[in-house]
PDB file of C-alpha atoms in Angstrom:
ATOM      1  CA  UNK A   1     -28.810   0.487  26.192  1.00  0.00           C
ATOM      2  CA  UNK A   2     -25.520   2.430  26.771  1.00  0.00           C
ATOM      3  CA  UNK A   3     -23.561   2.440  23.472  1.00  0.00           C
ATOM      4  CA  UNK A   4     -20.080   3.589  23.199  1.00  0.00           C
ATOM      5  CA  UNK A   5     -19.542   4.706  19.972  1.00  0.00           C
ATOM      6  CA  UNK A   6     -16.843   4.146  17.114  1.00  0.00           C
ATOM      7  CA  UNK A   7     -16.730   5.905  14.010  1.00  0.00           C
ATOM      8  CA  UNK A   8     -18.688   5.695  10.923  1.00  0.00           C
ATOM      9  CA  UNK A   9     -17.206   5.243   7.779  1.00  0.00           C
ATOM     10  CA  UNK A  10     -19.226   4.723   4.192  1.00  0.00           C
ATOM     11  CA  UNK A  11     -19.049   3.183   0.826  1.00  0.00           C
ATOM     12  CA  UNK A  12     -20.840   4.771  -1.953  1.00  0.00           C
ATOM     13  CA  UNK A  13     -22.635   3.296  -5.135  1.00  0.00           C
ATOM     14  CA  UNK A  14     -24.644   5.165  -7.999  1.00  0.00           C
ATOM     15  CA  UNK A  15     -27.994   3.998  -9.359  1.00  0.00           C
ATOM     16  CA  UNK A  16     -27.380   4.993 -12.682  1.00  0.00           C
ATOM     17  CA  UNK A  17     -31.061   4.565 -14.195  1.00  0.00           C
ATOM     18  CA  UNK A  18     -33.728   4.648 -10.991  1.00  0.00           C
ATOM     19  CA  UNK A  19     -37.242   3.588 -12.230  1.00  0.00           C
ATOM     20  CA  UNK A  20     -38.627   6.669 -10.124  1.00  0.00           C
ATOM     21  CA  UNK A  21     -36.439   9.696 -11.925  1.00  0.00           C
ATOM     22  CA  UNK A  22     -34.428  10.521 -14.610  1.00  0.00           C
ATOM     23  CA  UNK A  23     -31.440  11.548 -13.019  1.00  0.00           C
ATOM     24  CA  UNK A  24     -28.314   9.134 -11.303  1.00  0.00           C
ATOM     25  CA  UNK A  25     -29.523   8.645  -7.041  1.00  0.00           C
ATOM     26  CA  UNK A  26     -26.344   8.083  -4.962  1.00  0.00           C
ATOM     27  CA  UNK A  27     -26.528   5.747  -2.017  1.00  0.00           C
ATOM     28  CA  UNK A  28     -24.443   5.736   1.111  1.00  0.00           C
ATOM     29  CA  UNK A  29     -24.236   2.451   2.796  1.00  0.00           C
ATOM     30  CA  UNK A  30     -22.093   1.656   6.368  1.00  0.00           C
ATOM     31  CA  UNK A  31     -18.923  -0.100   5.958  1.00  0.00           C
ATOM     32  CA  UNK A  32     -16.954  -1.195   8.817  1.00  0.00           C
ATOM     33  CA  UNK A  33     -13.584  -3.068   7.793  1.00  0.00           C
ATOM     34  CA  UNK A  34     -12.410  -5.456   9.376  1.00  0.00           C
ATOM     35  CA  UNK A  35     -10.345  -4.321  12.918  1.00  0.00           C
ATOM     36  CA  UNK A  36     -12.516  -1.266  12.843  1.00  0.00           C
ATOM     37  CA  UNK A  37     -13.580  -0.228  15.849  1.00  0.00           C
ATOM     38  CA  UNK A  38     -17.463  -0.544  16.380  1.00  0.00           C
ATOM     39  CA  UNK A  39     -20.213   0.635  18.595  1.00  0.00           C
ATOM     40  CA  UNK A  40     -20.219  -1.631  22.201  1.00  0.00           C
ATOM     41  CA  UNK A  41     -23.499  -1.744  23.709  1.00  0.00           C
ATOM     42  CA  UNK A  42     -24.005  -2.500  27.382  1.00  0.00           C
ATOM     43  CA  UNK A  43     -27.334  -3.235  28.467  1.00  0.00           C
ATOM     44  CA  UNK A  44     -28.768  -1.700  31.447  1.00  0.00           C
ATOM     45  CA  UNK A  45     -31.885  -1.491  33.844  1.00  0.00           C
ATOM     46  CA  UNK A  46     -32.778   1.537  35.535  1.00  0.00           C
ATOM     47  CA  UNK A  47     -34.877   1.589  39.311  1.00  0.00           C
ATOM     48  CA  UNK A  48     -37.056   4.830  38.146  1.00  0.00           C
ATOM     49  CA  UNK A  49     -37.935   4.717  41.978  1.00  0.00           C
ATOM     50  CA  UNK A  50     -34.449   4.917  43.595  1.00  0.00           C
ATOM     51  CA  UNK A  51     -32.245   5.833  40.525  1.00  0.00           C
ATOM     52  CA  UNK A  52     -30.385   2.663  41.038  1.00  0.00           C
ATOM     53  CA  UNK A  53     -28.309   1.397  37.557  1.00  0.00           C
ATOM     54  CA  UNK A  54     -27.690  -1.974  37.114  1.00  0.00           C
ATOM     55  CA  UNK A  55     -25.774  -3.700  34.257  1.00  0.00           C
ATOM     56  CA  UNK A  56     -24.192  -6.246  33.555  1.00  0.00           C
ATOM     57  CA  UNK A  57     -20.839  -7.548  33.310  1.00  0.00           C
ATOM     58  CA  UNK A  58     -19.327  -7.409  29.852  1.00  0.00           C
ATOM     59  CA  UNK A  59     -17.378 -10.374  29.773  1.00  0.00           C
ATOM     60  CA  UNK A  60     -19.192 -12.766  28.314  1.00  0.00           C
ATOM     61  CA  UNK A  61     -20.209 -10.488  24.910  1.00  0.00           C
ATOM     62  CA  UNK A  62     -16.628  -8.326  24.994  1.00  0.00           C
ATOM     63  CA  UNK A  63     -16.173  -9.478  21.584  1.00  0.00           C
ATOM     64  CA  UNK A  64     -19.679  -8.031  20.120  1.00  0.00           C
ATOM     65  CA  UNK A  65     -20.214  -7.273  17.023  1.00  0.00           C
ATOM     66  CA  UNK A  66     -23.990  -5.999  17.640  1.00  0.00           C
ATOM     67  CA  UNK A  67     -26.352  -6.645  20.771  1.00  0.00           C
ATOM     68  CA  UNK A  68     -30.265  -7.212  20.334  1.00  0.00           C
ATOM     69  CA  UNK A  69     -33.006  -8.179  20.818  1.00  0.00           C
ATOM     70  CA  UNK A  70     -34.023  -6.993  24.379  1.00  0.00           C
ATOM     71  CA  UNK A  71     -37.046  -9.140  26.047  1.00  0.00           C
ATOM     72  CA  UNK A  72     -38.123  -7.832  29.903  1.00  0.00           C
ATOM     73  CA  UNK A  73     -39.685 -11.014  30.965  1.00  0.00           C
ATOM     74  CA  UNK A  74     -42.890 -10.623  32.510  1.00  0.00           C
ATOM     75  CA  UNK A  75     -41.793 -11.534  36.010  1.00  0.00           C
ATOM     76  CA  UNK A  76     -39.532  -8.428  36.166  1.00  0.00           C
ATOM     77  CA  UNK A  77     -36.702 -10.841  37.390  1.00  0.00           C
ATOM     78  CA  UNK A  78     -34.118 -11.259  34.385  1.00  0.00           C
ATOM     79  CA  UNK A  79     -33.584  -9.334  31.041  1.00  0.00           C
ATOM     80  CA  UNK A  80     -32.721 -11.258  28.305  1.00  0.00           C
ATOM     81  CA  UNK A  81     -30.877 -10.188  25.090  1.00  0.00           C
ATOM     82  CA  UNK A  82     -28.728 -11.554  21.984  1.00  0.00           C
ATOM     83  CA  UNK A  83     -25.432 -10.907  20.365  1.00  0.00           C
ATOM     84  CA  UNK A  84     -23.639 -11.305  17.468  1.00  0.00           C
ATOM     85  CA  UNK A  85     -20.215 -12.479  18.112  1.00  0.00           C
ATOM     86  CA  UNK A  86     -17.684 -10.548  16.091  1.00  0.00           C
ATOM     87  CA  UNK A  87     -15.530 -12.708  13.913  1.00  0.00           C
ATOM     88  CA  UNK A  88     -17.593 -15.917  14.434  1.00  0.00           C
TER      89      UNK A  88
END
């Protein structure tokens, strides 16, 4: 998977009374709003014989929100994967 990254940014809560300590635990969680750029991922399938790169056109997922799922099928002729449409 080639990724192109976008930048992270975070929203942060504090668990005032944890059941494990005495003392407040902050948490960091991701928080893309929305129009923020996110990571694009571009799946792609490498010959480790000839060094030949293959991938795929981007046209059909350009509006991704996340890509997943990768399944090589056992016939080594198609790679299948999932997206999440961004906005849908």
């Amino acid at each position: 998977m080639k990724i192109r990254p976008a930048e992270k940014w975070y929203t942060y809560f504090v668990e005032s009374s944890p059941k494990d300590q005495l003392q407040p635990r902050l948490h960091k969680r991701g928080y893309a709003k929305s129009g923020d750029a996110l990571p694009f991922r571009v799946p792609h399938i490498f010959n480790v014989e000839t060094g030949e790169t293959k991938a795929p056109s981007t046209e059909l997922f350009a509006s991704q929100y996340d890509v997943h799922g990768l399944d090589w099928h056992n016939d080594s002729r198609s790679l299948l994967f999932e997206y999440n449409q961004r906005g849908h």
